[in-house]
Amino acid sequence: TGPSIAVVGVTGAVGQEFLSVLSDRDFPYRSIKMLASKRSAGKQMTFEDRNYTVEELTADSFDGVDIALFSAGGSISKQFGPAAVEKGAIVVDNSSAFRMVDGVPLVIPEVNPHAMQGIKVGMGKGALIANPNCSTIICLMAATPLHQRAKVLRMVVSTYQAASGAGAAAMEELELQTREVLEGKPPTCNIFSQQYAFNLFSHNAPVLPNGYNEEEMKLVKETRKIWSDLDVKITATCIRVPVMRAHAESVNLQFEKPLDEDTAREILKNAPGVVVIDDRASNHFPTPLEVSNKDDVAVGRIRQDLSQEGNHGLDIFVCGDQIRKGAALNAVQIAELLL
Ligand code: 2RA
């Protein structure tokens, strides 16, 4: 009885996580199509005790599909997303291709579900919904509940981004380089142009004329769209760090109204999809390892920003699994809102 779904980019890290999340959440699909490039077509897969053959993605792949989850890069989304919508599918796109297009909802279900109001399976036509960038999702899962209480005027974000954001090959390279360096061998640098193991570097996204890289500008632009607030001031510095699959982010917030740290902590304790790890006595705060493979985003280091007057500023530290809440879980939660 449920929707027929298609997973585009099913052999990738996020594609595989789509399947894990669909299964973990007992998503009520009637049928599922495993779609990937020609190179992967023909591969056999088992999912929920059934055998599937990966099919090559073509414009005809979406006949009869109700929901298509895309995570195969921006060019594939541009090439096949609109075609899928034409066939009546609702596309949930994890790429950046359509995020900033007017009229395309950019959705974090716990934050701005109203942005996709009215879009439902069976409404008689297709639609396209964009999944925000992982670093945006992880940051806003914590910043939004505070924004809703005291209105953020300015946000400064420093990210510490995992290898998984650059794909499975980057995760493999980090592991390989770590072994090589420990064995005194020169590191293999195919994915990144410099040593990654025991190092960190400015995010690998292209640097724009304004000196920011594309990852940083995604945080700025996507936050303004998701909050429907074109005035909020945001700056970001995105760094790639030798961590496997969870991003960490230091977030400084300036509020219009005073917000003390105890109230902020209570708000976050009650925020959906958020867990507070903020134990000063034992110096226990969020870590990438502790959030990896988990749904919730963890927040800690909640403290008054002593550089701001009268409780108008807070510093927090956030960690979230980049593949899960940063991509696959968020997309599947969007799909659940379509039912
Ligand atoms: C990254 N957010 O981490 C980008 C792409 N997923 O590199």
Short mmCIF file of C-alpha atoms and ligand atoms in Angstrom, two decimals:
data_model
loop_
_atom_site.label_atom_id
_atom_site.label_comp_id
_atom_site.label_asym_id
_atom_site.label_seq_id
_atom_site.Cartn_x
_atom_site.Cartn_y
_atom_site.Cartn_z
CA THR A 1 0.00 0.00 0.00
CA GLY A 2 2.85 2.45 0.74
CA PRO A 3 4.77 4.54 -1.81
CA SER A 4 7.06 3.14 -4.47
CA ILE A 5 10.50 4.59 -3.91
CA ALA A 6 13.76 4.84 -5.85
CA VAL A 7 17.23 5.35 -4.40
CA VAL A 8 19.54 7.17 -6.82
CA GLY A 9 23.24 6.72 -6.08
CA VAL A 10 22.48 3.62 -4.05
CA THR A 11 26.06 2.28 -4.04
CA GLY A 12 27.55 5.46 -2.51
CA ALA A 13 28.08 6.16 1.20
CA VAL A 14 24.87 8.20 1.50
CA GLY A 15 22.95 5.81 -0.77
CA GLN A 16 23.79 2.91 1.49
CA GLU A 17 22.84 5.00 4.53
CA PHE A 18 19.45 5.75 2.88
CA LEU A 19 18.79 2.00 2.98
CA SER A 20 19.93 1.67 6.60
CA VAL A 21 17.69 4.53 7.69
CA LEU A 22 14.68 3.30 5.66
CA SER A 23 15.05 -0.05 7.38
CA ASP A 24 15.72 1.34 10.88
CA ARG A 25 12.58 3.49 10.66
CA ASP A 26 10.40 0.82 9.02
CA PHE A 27 9.61 3.20 6.18
CA PRO A 28 6.39 1.80 4.61
CA TYR A 29 7.50 1.47 0.97
CA ARG A 30 5.51 -0.71 -1.44
CA SER A 31 8.50 -1.25 -3.72
CA ILE A 32 12.06 0.03 -4.00
CA LYS A 33 14.32 0.58 -7.03
CA MET A 34 18.11 0.59 -6.65
CA LEU A 35 19.55 3.04 -9.19
CA ALA A 36 23.17 3.88 -9.96
CA SER A 37 25.56 4.61 -12.82
CA LYS A 38 26.17 2.20 -15.71
CA ARG A 39 29.35 1.14 -13.91
CA SER A 40 27.36 -0.22 -10.96
CA ALA A 41 24.36 -1.55 -12.93
CA GLY A 42 23.93 -5.30 -12.53
CA LYS A 43 25.35 -5.48 -9.00
CA GLN A 44 23.34 -7.71 -6.70
CA MET A 45 22.15 -6.33 -3.34
CA THR A 46 20.19 -7.72 -0.45
CA PHE A 47 17.95 -5.35 1.46
CA GLU A 48 15.49 -6.41 4.15
CA ASP A 49 15.89 -10.05 3.15
CA ARG A 50 15.09 -9.41 -0.52
CA ASN A 51 17.48 -9.56 -3.45
CA TYR A 52 17.77 -6.60 -5.80
CA THR A 53 19.73 -5.91 -8.97
CA VAL A 54 21.13 -2.39 -9.24
CA GLU A 55 19.63 -0.76 -12.35
CA GLU A 56 21.25 1.87 -14.53
CA LEU A 57 19.75 5.31 -13.96
CA THR A 58 17.88 6.58 -17.03
CA ALA A 59 15.07 9.10 -17.63
CA ASP A 60 12.65 6.13 -17.72
CA SER A 61 13.72 4.94 -14.28
CA PHE A 62 10.97 6.95 -12.59
CA ASP A 63 7.83 5.53 -14.22
CA GLY A 64 5.46 4.79 -11.34
CA VAL A 65 7.89 6.07 -8.68
CA ASP A 66 6.30 8.12 -5.88
CA ILE A 67 9.47 9.22 -4.01
CA ALA A 68 13.01 9.38 -5.37
CA LEU A 69 15.90 9.88 -2.93
CA PHE A 70 18.89 11.35 -4.79
CA SER A 71 22.50 11.36 -3.65
CA ALA A 72 24.64 11.04 -6.76
CA GLY A 73 26.13 14.51 -7.12
CA GLY A 74 24.81 17.77 -8.50
CA SER A 75 25.17 16.94 -12.20
CA ILE A 76 23.10 13.75 -11.88
CA SER A 77 20.45 15.65 -9.91
CA LYS A 78 20.33 18.36 -12.58
CA GLN A 79 20.14 15.77 -15.36
CA PHE A 80 17.53 13.44 -13.83
CA GLY A 81 15.76 15.34 -11.02
CA PRO A 82 13.42 17.39 -13.25
CA ALA A 83 12.77 14.28 -15.40
CA ALA A 84 11.69 12.39 -12.29
CA VAL A 85 9.40 15.27 -11.27
CA GLU A 86 7.90 15.24 -14.77
CA LYS A 87 7.05 11.56 -14.24
CA GLY A 88 5.17 12.55 -11.06
CA ALA A 89 7.85 11.60 -8.51
CA ILE A 90 8.64 13.69 -5.44
CA VAL A 91 12.40 14.10 -5.48
CA VAL A 92 14.35 14.57 -2.23
CA ASP A 93 17.71 15.78 -3.48
CA ASN A 94 20.81 15.61 -1.29
CA SER A 95 22.93 17.57 -3.78
CA SER A 96 23.42 21.34 -3.79
CA ALA A 97 21.94 21.64 -7.32
CA PHE A 98 18.54 23.12 -6.40
CA ARG A 99 18.92 24.24 -2.76
CA MET A 100 18.94 27.97 -3.50
CA VAL A 101 16.30 27.88 -6.28
CA ASP A 102 13.26 30.00 -5.40
CA GLY A 103 10.27 27.78 -4.78
CA VAL A 104 12.35 24.71 -3.94
CA PRO A 105 11.83 23.91 -0.25
CA LEU A 106 15.12 23.53 1.65
CA VAL A 107 14.07 21.44 4.66
CA ILE A 108 15.26 20.22 8.05
CA PRO A 109 12.13 18.46 9.37
CA GLU A 110 12.73 19.50 13.01
CA VAL A 111 13.41 23.10 11.96
CA ASN A 112 11.21 24.23 9.07
CA PRO A 113 8.70 21.50 8.09
CA HIS A 114 6.25 24.25 7.07
CA ALA A 115 8.50 24.94 4.06
CA MET A 116 7.25 21.73 2.40
CA GLN A 117 3.63 22.09 3.48
CA GLY A 118 1.14 20.64 1.02
CA ILE A 119 3.61 18.41 -0.79
CA LYS A 120 2.32 14.85 -0.40
CA VAL A 121 2.51 11.52 -2.18
CA GLY A 122 -0.67 11.13 -4.24
CA MET A 123 -1.20 14.85 -4.77
CA GLY A 124 -1.19 14.13 -8.50
CA LYS A 125 2.08 15.78 -9.49
CA GLY A 126 5.76 15.64 -8.78
CA ALA A 127 7.86 18.07 -6.75
CA LEU A 128 11.46 18.65 -5.77
CA ILE A 129 12.63 19.17 -2.18
CA ALA A 130 16.27 19.93 -1.36
CA ASN A 131 18.22 18.45 1.54
CA PRO A 132 20.51 21.11 3.06
CA ASN A 133 24.28 20.70 3.21
CA CYS A 134 25.44 18.50 6.10
CA SER A 135 27.29 21.28 7.95
CA THR A 136 24.17 23.46 7.70
CA ILE A 137 21.89 20.73 9.06
CA ILE A 138 24.18 19.92 12.00
CA CYS A 139 24.64 23.60 12.92
CA LEU A 140 20.96 24.54 12.66
CA MET A 141 19.69 21.55 14.62
CA ALA A 142 21.25 23.27 17.65
CA ALA A 143 21.12 26.95 16.69
CA THR A 144 17.46 27.06 15.62
CA PRO A 145 15.79 26.26 18.97
CA LEU A 146 17.84 29.12 20.47
CA HIS A 147 17.03 31.40 17.52
CA GLN A 148 13.32 30.70 17.99
CA ARG A 149 13.58 31.86 21.63
CA ALA A 150 15.91 34.88 21.40
CA LYS A 151 16.42 35.65 17.67
CA VAL A 152 19.95 35.23 16.40
CA LEU A 153 21.35 38.48 14.98
CA ARG A 154 24.79 37.09 14.13
CA MET A 155 26.28 33.59 13.95
CA VAL A 156 29.99 32.69 13.64
CA VAL A 157 30.67 29.06 12.72
CA SER A 158 33.96 27.17 12.64
CA THR A 159 33.58 23.64 11.30
CA TYR A 160 35.78 20.57 11.73
CA GLN A 161 34.54 18.38 8.89
CA ALA A 162 34.94 14.63 8.50
CA ALA A 163 36.32 12.68 5.58
CA SER A 164 32.89 11.24 4.79
CA GLY A 165 31.78 14.62 3.45
CA ALA A 166 34.21 14.05 0.60
CA GLY A 167 32.89 10.53 -0.01
CA ALA A 168 33.80 6.92 0.73
CA ALA A 169 37.07 7.23 -1.22
CA ALA A 170 38.21 10.02 1.10
CA MET A 171 37.47 7.83 4.13
CA GLU A 172 39.51 5.02 2.56
CA GLU A 173 42.37 7.41 1.80
CA LEU A 174 42.45 8.69 5.37
CA GLU A 175 42.78 5.14 6.65
CA LEU A 176 45.43 4.26 4.06
CA GLN A 177 47.48 7.42 4.75
CA THR A 178 47.33 6.82 8.50
CA ARG A 179 48.86 3.37 8.04
CA GLU A 180 51.44 4.66 5.57
CA VAL A 181 52.57 7.51 7.80
CA LEU A 182 52.85 5.22 10.83
CA GLU A 183 54.97 2.87 8.72
CA GLY A 184 57.21 5.74 7.65
CA LYS A 185 55.97 5.61 4.06
CA PRO A 186 54.96 8.65 1.94
CA PRO A 187 51.17 9.23 2.10
CA THR A 188 49.02 8.34 -0.94
CA CYS A 189 47.35 11.60 -2.01
CA ASN A 190 44.71 10.88 -4.69
CA ILE A 191 41.58 12.50 -3.24
CA PHE A 192 43.22 15.50 -1.59
CA SER A 193 46.36 17.18 -2.90
CA GLN A 194 48.04 17.14 0.51
CA GLN A 195 48.58 14.84 3.45
CA TYR A 196 45.36 14.37 5.42
CA ALA A 197 46.45 11.98 8.19
CA PHE A 198 47.74 13.79 11.30
CA ASN A 199 46.95 17.06 9.54
CA LEU A 200 44.03 19.40 8.85
CA PHE A 201 43.39 21.91 6.10
CA SER A 202 40.96 24.50 4.78
CA HIS A 203 37.93 22.71 3.26
CA ASN A 204 38.63 21.39 -0.25
CA ALA A 205 35.65 23.28 -1.82
CA PRO A 206 36.63 25.95 -4.40
CA VAL A 207 37.48 29.40 -3.00
CA LEU A 208 35.27 32.21 -4.35
CA PRO A 209 36.27 35.77 -5.27
CA ASN A 210 35.16 36.98 -1.82
CA GLY A 211 37.72 34.70 -0.20
CA TYR A 212 35.13 32.33 1.23
CA ASN A 213 34.94 28.75 -0.06
CA GLU A 214 31.70 27.22 -1.40
CA GLU A 215 31.16 25.22 1.79
CA GLU A 216 31.22 28.40 3.89
CA MET A 217 28.85 30.24 1.56
CA LYS A 218 26.44 27.26 1.70
CA LEU A 219 26.20 27.75 5.46
CA VAL A 220 25.54 31.48 5.00
CA LYS A 221 22.96 31.19 2.22
CA GLU A 222 21.18 28.03 3.34
CA THR A 223 20.71 29.32 6.89
CA ARG A 224 19.10 32.52 5.63
CA LYS A 225 16.71 30.52 3.44
CA ILE A 226 15.83 27.97 6.13
CA TRP A 227 15.25 30.69 8.75
CA SER A 228 13.52 32.94 6.19
CA ASP A 229 15.76 35.68 7.53
CA LEU A 230 17.84 37.55 4.95
CA ASP A 231 19.23 39.93 7.60
CA VAL A 232 20.92 37.47 9.97
CA LYS A 233 24.66 38.01 9.84
CA ILE A 234 26.68 34.83 9.34
CA THR A 235 30.33 34.06 8.77
CA ALA A 236 31.97 30.65 8.62
CA THR A 237 35.34 28.94 8.35
CA CYS A 238 35.16 25.33 7.17
CA ILE A 239 38.09 23.01 7.86
CA ARG A 240 38.64 19.37 6.85
CA VAL A 241 39.94 17.31 9.78
CA PRO A 242 41.17 13.67 9.97
CA VAL A 243 37.94 12.25 11.40
CA MET A 244 35.92 9.54 9.65
CA ARG A 245 32.19 10.38 9.55
CA ALA A 246 31.01 13.04 11.99
CA HIS A 247 31.34 16.79 11.73
CA ALA A 248 32.10 19.04 14.69
CA GLU A 249 31.24 22.75 14.74
CA SER A 250 32.00 25.62 17.10
CA VAL A 251 29.10 28.09 16.96
CA ASN A 252 29.05 31.59 18.43
CA LEU A 253 25.67 33.30 18.62
CA GLN A 254 24.61 36.91 19.21
CA PHE A 255 20.96 37.31 20.17
CA GLU A 256 18.50 40.16 19.98
CA LYS A 257 17.07 39.23 23.39
CA PRO A 258 19.09 38.09 26.44
CA LEU A 259 19.47 34.29 26.73
CA ASP A 260 21.31 32.83 29.73
CA GLU A 261 23.20 29.56 29.48
CA ASP A 262 20.88 27.63 31.86
CA THR A 263 17.82 28.55 29.81
CA ALA A 264 19.71 27.68 26.63
CA ARG A 265 20.66 24.31 28.07
CA GLU A 266 17.02 23.57 28.97
CA ILE A 267 15.86 24.59 25.50
CA LEU A 268 18.42 22.28 23.91
CA LYS A 269 17.55 19.40 26.25
CA ASN A 270 13.99 19.63 24.93
CA ALA A 271 14.91 20.18 21.30
CA PRO A 272 13.97 17.36 18.86
CA GLY A 273 16.91 15.40 17.44
CA VAL A 274 19.34 16.98 19.92
CA VAL A 275 21.14 15.50 22.92
CA VAL A 276 23.03 17.68 25.42
CA ILE A 277 26.49 16.43 26.48
CA ASP A 278 27.73 19.22 28.71
CA ASP A 279 29.56 17.86 31.76
CA ARG A 280 32.09 20.42 32.91
CA ALA A 281 33.15 18.47 36.03
CA SER A 282 34.36 15.53 33.97
CA ASN A 283 35.23 17.63 30.91
CA HIS A 284 32.88 15.44 28.85
CA PHE A 285 31.54 17.17 25.76
CA PRO A 286 30.41 16.06 22.27
CA THR A 287 32.90 14.15 20.15
CA PRO A 288 32.64 12.85 16.57
CA LEU A 289 33.16 9.26 17.73
CA GLU A 290 30.34 9.50 20.25
CA VAL A 291 27.79 10.71 17.64
CA SER A 292 28.93 8.48 14.75
CA ASN A 293 26.18 6.18 13.41
CA LYS A 294 23.63 7.91 15.66
CA ASP A 295 20.61 10.01 14.74
CA ASP A 296 20.91 12.82 17.27
CA VAL A 297 23.13 15.88 17.07
CA ALA A 298 25.07 16.43 20.32
CA VAL A 299 25.58 19.88 21.87
CA GLY A 300 27.87 20.97 24.70
CA ARG A 301 30.26 23.70 25.86
CA ILE A 302 27.11 25.81 26.37
CA ARG A 303 28.35 29.02 27.95
CA GLN A 304 27.79 32.73 28.01
CA ASP A 305 29.96 34.51 25.48
CA LEU A 306 31.94 36.75 27.84
CA SER A 307 32.81 39.11 24.99
CA GLN A 308 29.15 40.14 24.70
CA GLU A 309 27.12 42.33 27.10
CA GLY A 310 24.16 41.20 29.19
CA ASN A 311 23.67 37.56 28.19
CA HIS A 312 23.27 38.48 24.53
CA GLY A 313 25.84 35.95 23.41
CA LEU A 314 26.40 32.17 23.67
CA ASP A 315 29.12 29.77 22.56
CA ILE A 316 28.20 26.14 21.87
CA PHE A 317 29.93 23.10 20.37
CA VAL A 318 28.00 20.72 18.14
CA CYS A 319 28.76 17.27 16.70
CA GLY A 320 26.64 15.28 14.23
CA ASP A 321 26.99 12.25 11.98
CA GLN A 322 27.57 13.66 8.48
CA ILE A 323 26.25 10.66 6.56
CA ARG A 324 23.24 10.09 8.81
CA LYS A 325 21.62 13.30 10.13
CA GLY A 326 23.83 15.31 7.80
CA ALA A 327 22.35 13.57 4.75
CA ALA A 328 20.43 10.27 4.73
CA LEU A 329 18.34 10.56 7.91
CA ASN A 330 17.29 14.12 7.12
CA ALA A 331 16.19 13.06 3.62
CA VAL A 332 14.21 10.07 4.90
CA GLN A 333 12.55 12.25 7.55
CA ILE A 334 11.51 14.56 4.70
CA ALA A 335 10.11 11.52 2.88
CA GLU A 336 8.11 10.58 6.00
CA LEU A 337 6.47 14.01 5.91
CA LEU A 338 5.25 13.22 2.38
CA LEU A 339 3.10 10.30 3.53
C1 2RA B 1 31.56 18.13 2.83
N1 2RA B 1 29.35 19.09 3.16
O1 2RA B 1 31.55 17.77 3.99
C2 2RA B 1 30.32 18.69 2.16
C3 2RA B 1 29.74 17.73 1.17
N2 2RA B 1 28.99 16.73 1.78
O2 2RA B 1 32.57 18.08 2.13
#
